[in-house]
XYZ file of C-alpha atoms in Angstrom:
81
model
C -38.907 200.708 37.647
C -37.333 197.291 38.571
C -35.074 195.706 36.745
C -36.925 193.102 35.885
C -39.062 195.803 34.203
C -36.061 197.459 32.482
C -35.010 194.351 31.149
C -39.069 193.426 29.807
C -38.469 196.672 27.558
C -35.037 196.074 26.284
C -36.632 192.198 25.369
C -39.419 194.137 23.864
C -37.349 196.575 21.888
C -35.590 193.488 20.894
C -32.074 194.602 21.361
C -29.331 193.268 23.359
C -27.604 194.471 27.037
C -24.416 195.892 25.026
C -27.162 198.012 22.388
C -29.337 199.163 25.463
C -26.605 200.672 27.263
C -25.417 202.040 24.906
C -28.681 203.660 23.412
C -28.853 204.677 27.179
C -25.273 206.284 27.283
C -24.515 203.850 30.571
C -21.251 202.622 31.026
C -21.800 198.351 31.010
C -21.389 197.693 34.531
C -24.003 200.185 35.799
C -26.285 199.048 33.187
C -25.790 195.308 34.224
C -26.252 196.562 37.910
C -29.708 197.947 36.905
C -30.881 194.830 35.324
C -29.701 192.673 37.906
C -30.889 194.629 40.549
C -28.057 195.404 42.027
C -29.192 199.049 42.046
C -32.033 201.152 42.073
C -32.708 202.641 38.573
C -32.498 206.532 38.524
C -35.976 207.966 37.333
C -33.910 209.550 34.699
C -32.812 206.282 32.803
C -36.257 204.899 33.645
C -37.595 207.545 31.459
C -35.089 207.244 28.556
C -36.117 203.576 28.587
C -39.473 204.129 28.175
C -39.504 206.649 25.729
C -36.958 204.359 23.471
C -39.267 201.901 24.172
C -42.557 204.197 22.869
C -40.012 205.461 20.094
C -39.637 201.543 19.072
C -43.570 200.840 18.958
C -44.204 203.824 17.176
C -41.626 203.055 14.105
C -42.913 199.544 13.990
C -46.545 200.484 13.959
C -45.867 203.211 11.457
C -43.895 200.806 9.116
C -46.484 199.024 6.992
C -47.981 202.929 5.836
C -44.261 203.913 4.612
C -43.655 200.600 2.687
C -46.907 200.976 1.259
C -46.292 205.333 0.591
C -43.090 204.173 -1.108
C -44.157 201.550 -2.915
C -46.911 203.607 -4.751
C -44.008 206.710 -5.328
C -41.635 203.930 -6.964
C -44.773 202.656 -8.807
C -47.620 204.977 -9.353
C -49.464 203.020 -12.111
C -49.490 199.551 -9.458
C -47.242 196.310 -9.323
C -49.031 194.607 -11.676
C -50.134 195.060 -15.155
């Protein structure tokens, strides 16, 4: 992964440097380092990008079934009447 790359997911997630890193548990400079490409990006925090990354797509794609599952358990006879 490049940083270029790294930094295409964090866009994507839609979070910010000081969010990523964290959500990464990388200290601010090393993150930075990774973006920039400054240095090479273990395969380790490659992975935990892309699986935060997967985890993001998944909630967002999921989201329209819950609101809709909760909306019929708060009303069970429909919105209108």
């Amino acid at each position: 992964m490049t940083g270029a790359e790294l930094k295409q997911l964090r866009r994507e997630i839609g979070i910010g440097t000081c969010d990523m890193y964290r959500l990464l548990g990388l200290p601010r400079r090393t993150y930075q380092d990774y973006e920039a490409g400054k240095r090479g990006i273990p395969e380790s925090v490659a992975i935990a990008a892309k699986e935060a990354h997967r985890r993001d797509r998944e909630f967002f794609a999921s989201l329209p079934d819950r609101i809709d599952a909760r909306i019929l358990k708060q009303f069970p006879d429909g919105l209108i009447k």
